CSV table of C-alpha atoms in Angstrom, one decimal:
chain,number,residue,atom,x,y,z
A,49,UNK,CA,-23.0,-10.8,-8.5
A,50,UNK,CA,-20.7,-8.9,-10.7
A,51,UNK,CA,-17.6,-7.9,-8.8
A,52,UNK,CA,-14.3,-5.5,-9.6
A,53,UNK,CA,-10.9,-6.1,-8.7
A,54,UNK,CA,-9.3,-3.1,-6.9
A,55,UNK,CA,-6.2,-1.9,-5.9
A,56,UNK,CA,-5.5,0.5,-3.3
A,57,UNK,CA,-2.5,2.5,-3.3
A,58,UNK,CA,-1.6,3.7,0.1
A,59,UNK,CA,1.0,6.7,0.4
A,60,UNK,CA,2.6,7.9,3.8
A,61,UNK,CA,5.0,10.9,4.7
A,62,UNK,CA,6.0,12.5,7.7
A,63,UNK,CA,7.4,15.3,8.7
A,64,UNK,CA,9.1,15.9,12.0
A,65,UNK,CA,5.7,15.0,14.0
A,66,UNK,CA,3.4,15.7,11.5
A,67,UNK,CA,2.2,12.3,9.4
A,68,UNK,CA,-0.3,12.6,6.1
A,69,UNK,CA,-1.6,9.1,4.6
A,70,UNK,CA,-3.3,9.2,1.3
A,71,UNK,CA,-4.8,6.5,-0.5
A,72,UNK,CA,-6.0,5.5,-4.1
A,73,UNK,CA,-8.5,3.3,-5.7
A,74,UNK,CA,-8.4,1.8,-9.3
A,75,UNK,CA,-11.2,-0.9,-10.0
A,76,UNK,CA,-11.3,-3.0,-13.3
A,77,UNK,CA,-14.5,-5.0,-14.3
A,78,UNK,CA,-13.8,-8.7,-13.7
A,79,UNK,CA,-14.8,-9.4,-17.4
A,80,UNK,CA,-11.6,-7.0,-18.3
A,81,UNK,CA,-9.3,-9.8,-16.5
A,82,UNK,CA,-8.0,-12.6,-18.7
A,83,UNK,CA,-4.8,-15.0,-18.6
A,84,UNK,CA,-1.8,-12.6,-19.7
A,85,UNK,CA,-3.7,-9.5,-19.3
A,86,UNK,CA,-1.1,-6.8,-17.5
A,87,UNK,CA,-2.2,-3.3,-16.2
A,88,UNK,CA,-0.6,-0.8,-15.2
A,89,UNK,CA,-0.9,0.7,-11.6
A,90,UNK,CA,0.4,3.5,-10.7
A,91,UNK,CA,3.5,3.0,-13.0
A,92,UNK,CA,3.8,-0.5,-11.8
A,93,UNK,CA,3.5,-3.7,-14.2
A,94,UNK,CA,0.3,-5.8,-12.8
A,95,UNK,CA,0.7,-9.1,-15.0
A,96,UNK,CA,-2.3,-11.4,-14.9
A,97,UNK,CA,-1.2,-15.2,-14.4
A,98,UNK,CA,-4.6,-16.9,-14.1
A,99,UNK,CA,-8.4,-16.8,-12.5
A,100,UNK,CA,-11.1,-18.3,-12.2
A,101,UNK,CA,-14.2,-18.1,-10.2
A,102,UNK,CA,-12.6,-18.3,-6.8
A,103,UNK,CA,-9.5,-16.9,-7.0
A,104,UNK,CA,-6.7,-14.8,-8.9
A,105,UNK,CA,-2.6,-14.9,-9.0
A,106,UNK,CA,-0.7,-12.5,-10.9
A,107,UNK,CA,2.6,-11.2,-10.8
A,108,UNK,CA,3.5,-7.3,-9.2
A,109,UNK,CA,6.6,-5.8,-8.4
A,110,UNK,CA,8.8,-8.7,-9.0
A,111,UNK,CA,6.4,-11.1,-6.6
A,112,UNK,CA,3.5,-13.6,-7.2
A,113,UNK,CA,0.1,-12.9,-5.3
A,114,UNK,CA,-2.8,-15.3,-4.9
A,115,UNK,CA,-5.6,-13.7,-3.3
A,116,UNK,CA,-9.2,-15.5,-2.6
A,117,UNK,CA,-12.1,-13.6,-4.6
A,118,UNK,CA,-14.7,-14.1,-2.3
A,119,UNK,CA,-12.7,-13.0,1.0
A,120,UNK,CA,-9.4,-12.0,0.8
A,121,UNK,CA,-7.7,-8.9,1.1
A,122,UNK,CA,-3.8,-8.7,0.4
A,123,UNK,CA,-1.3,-6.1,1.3
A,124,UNK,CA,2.1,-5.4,0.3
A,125,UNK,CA,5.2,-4.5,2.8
A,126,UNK,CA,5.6,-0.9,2.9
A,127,UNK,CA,8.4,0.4,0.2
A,128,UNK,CA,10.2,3.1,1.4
A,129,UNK,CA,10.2,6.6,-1.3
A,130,UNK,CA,13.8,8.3,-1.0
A,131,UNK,CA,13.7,11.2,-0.1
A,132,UNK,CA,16.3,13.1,1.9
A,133,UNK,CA,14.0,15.6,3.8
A,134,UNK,CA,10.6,13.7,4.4
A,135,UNK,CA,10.2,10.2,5.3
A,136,UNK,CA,7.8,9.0,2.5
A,137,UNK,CA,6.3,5.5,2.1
A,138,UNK,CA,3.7,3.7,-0.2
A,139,UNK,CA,2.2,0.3,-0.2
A,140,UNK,CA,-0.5,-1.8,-2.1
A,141,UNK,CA,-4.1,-3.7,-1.2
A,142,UNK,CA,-5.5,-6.3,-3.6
A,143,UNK,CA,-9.2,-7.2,-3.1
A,144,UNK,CA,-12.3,-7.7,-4.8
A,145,UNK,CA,-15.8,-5.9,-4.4
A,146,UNK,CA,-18.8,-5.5,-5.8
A,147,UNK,CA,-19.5,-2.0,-7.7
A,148,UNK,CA,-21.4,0.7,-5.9
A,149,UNK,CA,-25.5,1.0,-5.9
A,150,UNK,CA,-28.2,0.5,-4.0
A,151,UNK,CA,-28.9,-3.0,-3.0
A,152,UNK,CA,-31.5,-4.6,-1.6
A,153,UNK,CA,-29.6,-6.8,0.9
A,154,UNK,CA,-31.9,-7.3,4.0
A,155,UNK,CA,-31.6,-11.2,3.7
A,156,UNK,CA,-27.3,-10.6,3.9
A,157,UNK,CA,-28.1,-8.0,6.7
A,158,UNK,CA,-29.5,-10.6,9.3
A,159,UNK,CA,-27.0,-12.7,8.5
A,160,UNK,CA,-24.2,-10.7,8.9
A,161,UNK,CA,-25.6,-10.4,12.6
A,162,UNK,CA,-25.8,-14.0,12.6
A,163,UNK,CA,-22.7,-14.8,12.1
A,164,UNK,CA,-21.4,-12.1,14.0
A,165,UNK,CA,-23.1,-13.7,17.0
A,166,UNK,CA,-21.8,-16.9,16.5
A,167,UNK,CA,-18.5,-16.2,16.0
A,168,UNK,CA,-18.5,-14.4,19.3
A,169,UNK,CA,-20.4,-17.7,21.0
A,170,UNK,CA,-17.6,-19.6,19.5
A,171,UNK,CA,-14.7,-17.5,20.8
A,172,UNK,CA,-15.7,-17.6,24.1
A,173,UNK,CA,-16.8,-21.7,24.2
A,174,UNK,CA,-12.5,-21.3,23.4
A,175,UNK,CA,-13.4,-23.0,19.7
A,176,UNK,CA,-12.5,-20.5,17.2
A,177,UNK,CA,-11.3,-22.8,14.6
A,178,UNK,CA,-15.2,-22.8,14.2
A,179,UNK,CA,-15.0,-19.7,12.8
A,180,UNK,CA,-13.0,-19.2,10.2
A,181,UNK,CA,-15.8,-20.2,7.7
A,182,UNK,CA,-18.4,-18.0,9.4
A,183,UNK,CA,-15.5,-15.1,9.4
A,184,UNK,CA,-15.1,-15.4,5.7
A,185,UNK,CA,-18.4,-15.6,5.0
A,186,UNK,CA,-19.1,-12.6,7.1
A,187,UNK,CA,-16.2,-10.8,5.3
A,188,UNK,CA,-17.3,-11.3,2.1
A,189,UNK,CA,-21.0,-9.8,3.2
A,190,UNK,CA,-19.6,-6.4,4.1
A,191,UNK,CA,-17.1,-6.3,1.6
A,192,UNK,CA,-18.9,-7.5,-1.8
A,193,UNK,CA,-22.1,-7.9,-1.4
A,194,UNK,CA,-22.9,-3.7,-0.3
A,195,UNK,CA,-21.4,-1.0,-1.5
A,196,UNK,CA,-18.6,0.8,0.8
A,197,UNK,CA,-21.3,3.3,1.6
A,198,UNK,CA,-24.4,2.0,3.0
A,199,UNK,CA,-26.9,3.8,5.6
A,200,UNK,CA,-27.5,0.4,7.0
A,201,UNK,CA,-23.9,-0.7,7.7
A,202,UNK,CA,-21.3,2.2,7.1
A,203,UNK,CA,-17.9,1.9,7.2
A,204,UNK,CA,-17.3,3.4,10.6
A,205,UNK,CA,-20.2,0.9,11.9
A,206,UNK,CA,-18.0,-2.2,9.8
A,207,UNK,CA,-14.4,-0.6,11.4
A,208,UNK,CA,-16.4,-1.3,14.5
A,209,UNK,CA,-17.4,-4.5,13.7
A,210,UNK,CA,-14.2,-6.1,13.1
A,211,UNK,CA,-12.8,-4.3,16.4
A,212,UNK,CA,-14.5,-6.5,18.3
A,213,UNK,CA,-13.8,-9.7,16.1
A,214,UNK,CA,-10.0,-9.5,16.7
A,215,UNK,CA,-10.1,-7.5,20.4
A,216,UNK,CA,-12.4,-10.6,21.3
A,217,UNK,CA,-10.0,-13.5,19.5
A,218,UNK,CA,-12.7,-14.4,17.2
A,219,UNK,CA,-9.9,-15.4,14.9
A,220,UNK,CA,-6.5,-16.4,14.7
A,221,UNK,CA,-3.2,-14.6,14.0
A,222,UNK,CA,-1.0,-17.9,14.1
A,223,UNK,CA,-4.0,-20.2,12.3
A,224,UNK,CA,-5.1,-18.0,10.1
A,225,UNK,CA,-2.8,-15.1,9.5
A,226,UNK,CA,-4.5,-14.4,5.7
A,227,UNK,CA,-7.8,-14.2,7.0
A,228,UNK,CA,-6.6,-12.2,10.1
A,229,UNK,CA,-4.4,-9.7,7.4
A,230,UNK,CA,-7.8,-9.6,5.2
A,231,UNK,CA,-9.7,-8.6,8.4
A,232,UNK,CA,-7.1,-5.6,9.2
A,233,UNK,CA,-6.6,-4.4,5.6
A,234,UNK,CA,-10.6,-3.9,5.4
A,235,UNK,CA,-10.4,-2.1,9.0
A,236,UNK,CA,-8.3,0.0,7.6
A,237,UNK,CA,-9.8,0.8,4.5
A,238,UNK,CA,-13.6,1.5,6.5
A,239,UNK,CA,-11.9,4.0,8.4
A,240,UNK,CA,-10.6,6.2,5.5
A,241,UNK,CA,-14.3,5.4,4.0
A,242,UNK,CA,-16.0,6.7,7.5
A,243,UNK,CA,-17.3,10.1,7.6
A,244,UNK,CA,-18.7,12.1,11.1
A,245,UNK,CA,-22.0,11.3,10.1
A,246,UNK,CA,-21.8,7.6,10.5
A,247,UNK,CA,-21.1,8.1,14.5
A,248,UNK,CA,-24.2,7.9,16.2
A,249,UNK,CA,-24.2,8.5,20.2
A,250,UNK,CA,-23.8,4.9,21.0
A,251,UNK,CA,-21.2,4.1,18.4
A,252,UNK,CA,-19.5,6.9,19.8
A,253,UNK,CA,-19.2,6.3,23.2
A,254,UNK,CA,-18.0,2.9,22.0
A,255,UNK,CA,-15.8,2.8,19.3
A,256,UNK,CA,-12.1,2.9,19.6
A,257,UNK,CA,-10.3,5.5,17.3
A,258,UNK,CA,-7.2,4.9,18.3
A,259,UNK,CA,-7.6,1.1,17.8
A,260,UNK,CA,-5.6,1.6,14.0
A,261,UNK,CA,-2.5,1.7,15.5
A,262,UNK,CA,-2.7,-2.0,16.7
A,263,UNK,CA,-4.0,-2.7,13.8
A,264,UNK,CA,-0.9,-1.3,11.6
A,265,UNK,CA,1.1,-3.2,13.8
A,266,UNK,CA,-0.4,-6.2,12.8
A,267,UNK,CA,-0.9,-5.1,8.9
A,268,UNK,CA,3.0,-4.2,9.0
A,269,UNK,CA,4.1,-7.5,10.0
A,270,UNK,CA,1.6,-9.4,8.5
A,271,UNK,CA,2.6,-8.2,5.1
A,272,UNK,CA,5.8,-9.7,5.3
A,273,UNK,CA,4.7,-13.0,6.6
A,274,UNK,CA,2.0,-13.3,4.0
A,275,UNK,CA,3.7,-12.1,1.0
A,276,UNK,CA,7.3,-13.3,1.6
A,277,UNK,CA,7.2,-16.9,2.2
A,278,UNK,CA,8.6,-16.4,5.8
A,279,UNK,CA,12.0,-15.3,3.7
A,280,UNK,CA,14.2,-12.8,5.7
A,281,UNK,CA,12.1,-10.3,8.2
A,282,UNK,CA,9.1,-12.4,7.6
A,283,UNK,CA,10.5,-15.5,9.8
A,284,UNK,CA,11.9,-12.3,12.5
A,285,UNK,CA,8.1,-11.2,12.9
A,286,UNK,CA,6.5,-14.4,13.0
A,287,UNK,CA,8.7,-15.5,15.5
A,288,UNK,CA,8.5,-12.2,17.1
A,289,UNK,CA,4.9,-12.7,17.4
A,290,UNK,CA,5.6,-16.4,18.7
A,291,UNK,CA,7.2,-13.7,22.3
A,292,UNK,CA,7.5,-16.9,24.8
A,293,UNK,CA,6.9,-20.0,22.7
A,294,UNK,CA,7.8,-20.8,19.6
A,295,UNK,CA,5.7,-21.6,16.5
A,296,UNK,CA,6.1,-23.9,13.7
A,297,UNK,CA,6.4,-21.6,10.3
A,298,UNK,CA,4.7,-24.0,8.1
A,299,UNK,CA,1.4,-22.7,9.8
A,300,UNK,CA,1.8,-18.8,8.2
A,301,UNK,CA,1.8,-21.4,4.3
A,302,UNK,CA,-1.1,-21.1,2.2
A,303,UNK,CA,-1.5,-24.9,2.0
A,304,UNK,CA,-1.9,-24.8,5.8
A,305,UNK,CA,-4.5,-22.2,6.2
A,306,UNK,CA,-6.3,-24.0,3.0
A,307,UNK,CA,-6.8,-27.0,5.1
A,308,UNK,CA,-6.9,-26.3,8.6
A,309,UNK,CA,-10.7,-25.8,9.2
A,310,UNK,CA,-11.3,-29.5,7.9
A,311,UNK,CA,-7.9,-30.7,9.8
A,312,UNK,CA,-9.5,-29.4,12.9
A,313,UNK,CA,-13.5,-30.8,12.5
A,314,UNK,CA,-11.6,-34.1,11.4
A,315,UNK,CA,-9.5,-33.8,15.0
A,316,UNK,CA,-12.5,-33.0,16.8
A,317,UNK,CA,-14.6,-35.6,15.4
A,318,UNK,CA,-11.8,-38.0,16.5
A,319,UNK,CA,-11.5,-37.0,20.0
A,320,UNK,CA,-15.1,-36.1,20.6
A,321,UNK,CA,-15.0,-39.2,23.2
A,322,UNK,CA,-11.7,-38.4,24.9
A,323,UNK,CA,-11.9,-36.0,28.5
A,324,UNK,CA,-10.3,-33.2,28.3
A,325,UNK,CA,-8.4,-33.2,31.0
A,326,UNK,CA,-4.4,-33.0,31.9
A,327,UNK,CA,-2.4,-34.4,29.3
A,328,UNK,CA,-5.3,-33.5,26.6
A,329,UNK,CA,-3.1,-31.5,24.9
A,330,UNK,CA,-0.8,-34.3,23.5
A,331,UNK,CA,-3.8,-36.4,22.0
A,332,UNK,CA,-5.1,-33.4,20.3
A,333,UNK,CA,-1.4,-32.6,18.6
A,334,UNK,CA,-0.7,-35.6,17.8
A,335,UNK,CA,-4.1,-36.0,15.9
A,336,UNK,CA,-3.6,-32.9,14.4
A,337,UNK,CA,0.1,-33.8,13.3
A,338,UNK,CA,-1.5,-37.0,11.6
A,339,UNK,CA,-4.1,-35.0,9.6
A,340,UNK,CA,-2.3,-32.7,8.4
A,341,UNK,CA,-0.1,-35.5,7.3
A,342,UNK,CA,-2.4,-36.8,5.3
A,343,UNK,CA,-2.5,-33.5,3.0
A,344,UNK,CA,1.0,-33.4,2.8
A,345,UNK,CA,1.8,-31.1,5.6
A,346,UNK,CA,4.5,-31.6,7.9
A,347,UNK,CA,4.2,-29.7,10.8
A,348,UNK,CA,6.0,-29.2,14.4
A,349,UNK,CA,3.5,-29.6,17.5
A,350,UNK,CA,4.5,-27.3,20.7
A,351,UNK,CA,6.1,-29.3,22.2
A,352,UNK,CA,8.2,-30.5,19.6
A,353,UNK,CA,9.1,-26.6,19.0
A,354,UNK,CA,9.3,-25.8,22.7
A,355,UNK,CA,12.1,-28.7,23.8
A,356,UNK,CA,11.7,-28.8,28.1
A,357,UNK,CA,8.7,-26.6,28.4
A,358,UNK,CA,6.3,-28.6,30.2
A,359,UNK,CA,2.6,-28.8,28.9
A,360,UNK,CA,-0.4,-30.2,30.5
């Protein structure tokens, strides 16, 4: 399916107590995107370095960006607009979607619901590493292959959706911070696409409208972990995040969370005949340590991070 790449700019200001948020969408046709090609967004240089079918990296605002064409969504830090009277603010989103229409998508449909059930099933069996896959896959569904409006699945019923994917820790901030920042940036975007109409009684009664400002919370610092390289305030949040234990940086790298869904069936598979009992813990880091190893990544277990905290 055809798909555009779009870029949402997202402006802020307040006022004393009153707060305005504003956002703007430009789309370009993915057969307008070549090697070199630069565009300009909202007087802002967008310089093309390379893509192909999966993915995209160019160059914006003085930083590189690579963002996953099928699932990810990428947001900047917040840039702050002088201005000696009004606190004003804008930021960015990168992502890819298909163009609007009416599709005929009752095969994606059931299994968006699928997957949705699954990934709950997994969460609460405690193996969530299970679902990164099925979360990207389910991603991708509501994001590229519908349109943003759809009477089927609107964006208040989609808002909703991934409410109960991170309130149920269906995914993970510290495994998966990408996937967990493409999951809030699309929240986010849903509920400035919702409209009253999309709340029925029963969605109503359920969903969570205040639930945005954890979400911002996590979008703010995410942004900075994501798209600094854990330089300056990006290592303060994710170790902010880490409260009582610490956690090994290298896992907020894009080599990690390229690998860690096969690290982790490779770990299981290994241990499949060990109980899980006391002590558990050490056999499944130091497997983990040794896979990731093998790909060239060289990271800190718990314990190794936590010196005289005792683990069972």
């Amino acid at each position: 399916m055809e798909q555009y790449f779009g870029m949402a700019r997202i402006f802020e200001s307040r006022d004393m107590s009153i707060g305005n948020r504003d956002t703007n969408c430009i789309y370009i046709h993915e057969d307008k995107i070549h090697e070199g090609s630069e565009y300009n967004f909202f007087g802002c240089t967008l310089k093309v370095i390379s893509i192909n079918e999966n993915e995209i990296t160019f160059t914006f605002m003085d930083y590189t960006y690579t963002i996953n064409r099928k699932w990810q969504i990428l947001g900047t830090p917040s840039y702050d607009i002088p201005n000696m009277y009004i606190d004003k603010s804008e930021r960015f989103v990168f992502f890819f979607s298909s163009p609007s229409g009416d599709w005929d998508w009752n095969d994606e449909y059931s299994e968006y619901i699928d997957l949705f059930e699954k990934m709950m099933d997994n969460a609460e069996e405690g193996e969530i590493w299970k679902n990164i896959p099925l979360a990207r896959r389910w991603l991708h569904i509501i994001k590229d292959l519908a349109p943003k409006r759809d009477d089927k699945i609107t964006p208040a019923l989609r808002a909703y959706g991934i409410e109960l994917i991170l309130k149920n820790d269906c995914i993970s901030i510290k495994e998966t911070p990408r996937l967990y920042q493409s999951f809030c940036e699309y929240y986010r975007l849903c509920r400035m696409w919702e409209k009253k109409e999309d709340f029925d009684a029963e969605l109503e009664e359920h969903f969570d409208k205040y639930y945005f400002r954890t979400v911002d919370k996590h979008i703010y610092d995410l942004s900075w972990i994501v798209s600094r390289n854990m330089s300056g305030p990006g290592l303060d949040l994710w170790n902010h995040h880490s409260k009582y234990l610490k956690v090994d940086p290298v896992q907020a790298s894009e080599e990690w969370e390229k690998h860690i869904y096969e690290v982790e069936k490779e770990v299981e598979e290994e241990l499949k005949g060990e109980p899980r009992g006391m002590g558990f813990c050490y056999a499944y880091w130091s497997a983990k340590r040794a896979a990731l190893a093998r790909r060239d990544i060289d990271w800190r277990s718990p314990c190794s991070m936590n010196p005289g905290v005792m683990f069972d």
